[in-house]
PDB file of C-alpha atoms in Angstrom:
ATOM      1  CA  UNK A1242       0.000   0.000   0.000  1.00 48.00           C
ATOM      2  CA  UNK A1243       1.151   3.504  -0.689  1.00 46.00           C
ATOM      3  CA  UNK A1244       0.175   5.999   1.981  1.00 53.00           C
ATOM      4  CA  UNK A1245       1.090   9.480   0.885  1.00 50.00           C
ATOM      5  CA  UNK A1246       0.786  12.874   2.477  1.00 51.00           C
ATOM      6  CA  UNK A1247       0.593  16.226   0.827  1.00 46.00           C
ATOM      7  CA  UNK A1248       1.596  18.928   3.241  1.00 46.00           C
ATOM      8  CA  UNK A1249       2.349  22.613   3.428  1.00 44.00           C
ATOM      9  CA  UNK A1250       4.838  24.181   5.769  1.00 43.00           C
ATOM     10  CA  UNK A1251       3.701  27.631   6.934  1.00 44.00           C
ATOM     11  CA  UNK A1252       7.290  28.866   7.105  1.00 45.00           C
ATOM     12  CA  UNK A1253       7.798  28.367   3.384  1.00 43.00           C
ATOM     13  CA  UNK A1254       8.181  31.665   1.538  1.00 46.00           C
ATOM     14  CA  UNK A1255       5.882  30.802  -1.367  1.00 51.00           C
ATOM     15  CA  UNK A1256       2.339  29.435  -1.116  1.00 47.00           C
ATOM     16  CA  UNK A1257       3.042  27.281  -4.166  1.00 50.00           C
ATOM     17  CA  UNK A1258       5.726  25.292  -2.320  1.00 50.00           C
ATOM     18  CA  UNK A1259       4.056  21.951  -1.652  1.00 51.00           C
ATOM     19  CA  UNK A1260       5.893  18.733  -0.845  1.00 59.00           C
ATOM     20  CA  UNK A1261       4.691  15.176  -1.330  1.00 65.00           C
ATOM     21  CA  UNK A1262       5.842  12.675   1.280  1.00 72.00           C
ATOM     22  CA  UNK A1263       5.679   8.877   1.046  1.00 80.00           C
ATOM     23  CA  UNK A1264       4.631   7.629   4.469  1.00 86.00           C
ATOM     24  CA  UNK A1265       4.359   3.946   3.556  1.00 87.00           C
ATOM     25  CA  UNK A1266       7.340   3.009   5.740  1.00 90.00           C
ATOM     26  CA  UNK A1267       5.625   4.270   8.923  1.00 93.00           C
ATOM     27  CA  UNK A1268       1.870   4.099   8.174  1.00 92.00           C
ATOM     28  CA  UNK A1269       0.239   0.690   7.802  1.00 92.00           C
ATOM     29  CA  UNK A1270      -3.222  -0.832   7.427  1.00 91.00           C
ATOM     30  CA  UNK A1271      -3.922  -0.535  11.161  1.00 94.00           C
ATOM     31  CA  UNK A1272      -3.886   3.263  10.762  1.00 94.00           C
ATOM     32  CA  UNK A1273      -6.607   3.366   8.080  1.00 93.00           C
ATOM     33  CA  UNK A1274      -9.615   5.559   8.958  1.00 92.00           C
ATOM     34  CA  UNK A1275      -7.733   6.995  11.952  1.00 95.00           C
ATOM     35  CA  UNK A1276      -5.967  10.175  12.897  1.00 95.00           C
ATOM     36  CA  UNK A1277      -2.226   9.772  13.415  1.00 96.00           C
ATOM     37  CA  UNK A1278       0.392  11.995  15.002  1.00 95.00           C
ATOM     38  CA  UNK A1279       3.663  11.910  13.102  1.00 94.00           C
ATOM     39  CA  UNK A1280       7.080  12.852  14.472  1.00 94.00           C
ATOM     40  CA  UNK A1281       8.393  16.134  13.008  1.00 91.00           C
ATOM     41  CA  UNK A1282      11.156  14.258  11.175  1.00 90.00           C
ATOM     42  CA  UNK A1283       8.601  11.776   9.726  1.00 90.00           C
ATOM     43  CA  UNK A1284      10.488   8.860  11.302  1.00 92.00           C
ATOM     44  CA  UNK A1285       7.626   7.313  13.301  1.00 94.00           C
ATOM     45  CA  UNK A1286       3.994   7.441  14.357  1.00 96.00           C
ATOM     46  CA  UNK A1287       3.622   9.000  17.809  1.00 97.00           C
ATOM     47  CA  UNK A1288       0.024   7.891  18.295  1.00 96.00           C
ATOM     48  CA  UNK A1289      -3.244   7.028  16.581  1.00 97.00           C
ATOM     49  CA  UNK A1290      -6.894   7.539  17.488  1.00 97.00           C
ATOM     50  CA  UNK A1291     -10.371   7.525  15.977  1.00 96.00           C
ATOM     51  CA  UNK A1292     -10.844  11.261  16.585  1.00 95.00           C
ATOM     52  CA  UNK A1293      -8.516  14.220  16.310  1.00 93.00           C
ATOM     53  CA  UNK A1294      -9.627  15.487  19.722  1.00 94.00           C
ATOM     54  CA  UNK A1295      -8.713  12.158  21.358  1.00 96.00           C
ATOM     55  CA  UNK A1296      -5.337  12.100  19.597  1.00 95.00           C
ATOM     56  CA  UNK A1297      -4.507  15.677  20.575  1.00 93.00           C
ATOM     57  CA  UNK A1298      -5.231  14.821  24.222  1.00 95.00           C
ATOM     58  CA  UNK A1299      -2.912  11.807  24.160  1.00 96.00           C
ATOM     59  CA  UNK A1300       0.044  13.231  22.200  1.00 95.00           C
ATOM     60  CA  UNK A1301       2.004  15.816  24.163  1.00 92.00           C
ATOM     61  CA  UNK A1302       4.762  16.551  21.662  1.00 92.00           C
ATOM     62  CA  UNK A1303       4.139  20.183  20.612  1.00 91.00           C
ATOM     63  CA  UNK A1304       5.555  19.850  17.092  1.00 93.00           C
ATOM     64  CA  UNK A1305       3.703  16.646  16.142  1.00 94.00           C
ATOM     65  CA  UNK A1306       2.089  16.588  12.702  1.00 92.00           C
ATOM     66  CA  UNK A1307      -1.547  15.455  12.701  1.00 94.00           C
ATOM     67  CA  UNK A1308      -2.865  13.620   9.662  1.00 91.00           C
ATOM     68  CA  UNK A1309      -5.997  11.667   8.771  1.00 91.00           C
ATOM     69  CA  UNK A1310      -5.174   8.337   7.085  1.00 91.00           C
ATOM     70  CA  UNK A1311      -7.694   7.451   4.407  1.00 86.00           C
ATOM     71  CA  UNK A1312      -8.406   3.853   3.393  1.00 85.00           C
ATOM     72  CA  UNK A1313      -5.965   2.600   0.752  1.00 80.00           C
ATOM     73  CA  UNK A1314      -8.714   2.373  -1.876  1.00 83.00           C
ATOM     74  CA  UNK A1315      -9.878   6.005  -1.508  1.00 77.00           C
ATOM     75  CA  UNK A1316      -8.545   9.027  -3.360  1.00 74.00           C
ATOM     76  CA  UNK A1317      -8.781  12.639  -2.337  1.00 68.00           C
ATOM     77  CA  UNK A1318      -8.332  15.632  -4.602  1.00 67.00           C
ATOM     78  CA  UNK A1319      -8.817  19.021  -2.961  1.00 68.00           C
ATOM     79  CA  UNK A1320     -10.601  21.735  -4.900  1.00 68.00           C
ATOM     80  CA  UNK A1321      -8.391  24.492  -6.246  1.00 63.00           C
ATOM     81  CA  UNK A1322      -9.115  28.174  -6.001  1.00 61.00           C
TER      82      UNK A1322
END
């Protein structure tokens, strides 16, 4: 399975700077349909939960990256401006 993440870093100088990350080495099928907290260096999953609120209560690392993991057979394409 290929779990990818499209993210934007607010400190980037240009709004067009978008990076695609391959998270398949740290995200697996047990994370599908859950919220996950990812370490800032993308090395590991810090926690997972069914709701973002629950995950934010359990993960205390201030620079964690929160991401919703979709099922592997679902695609998402955000609407442009």
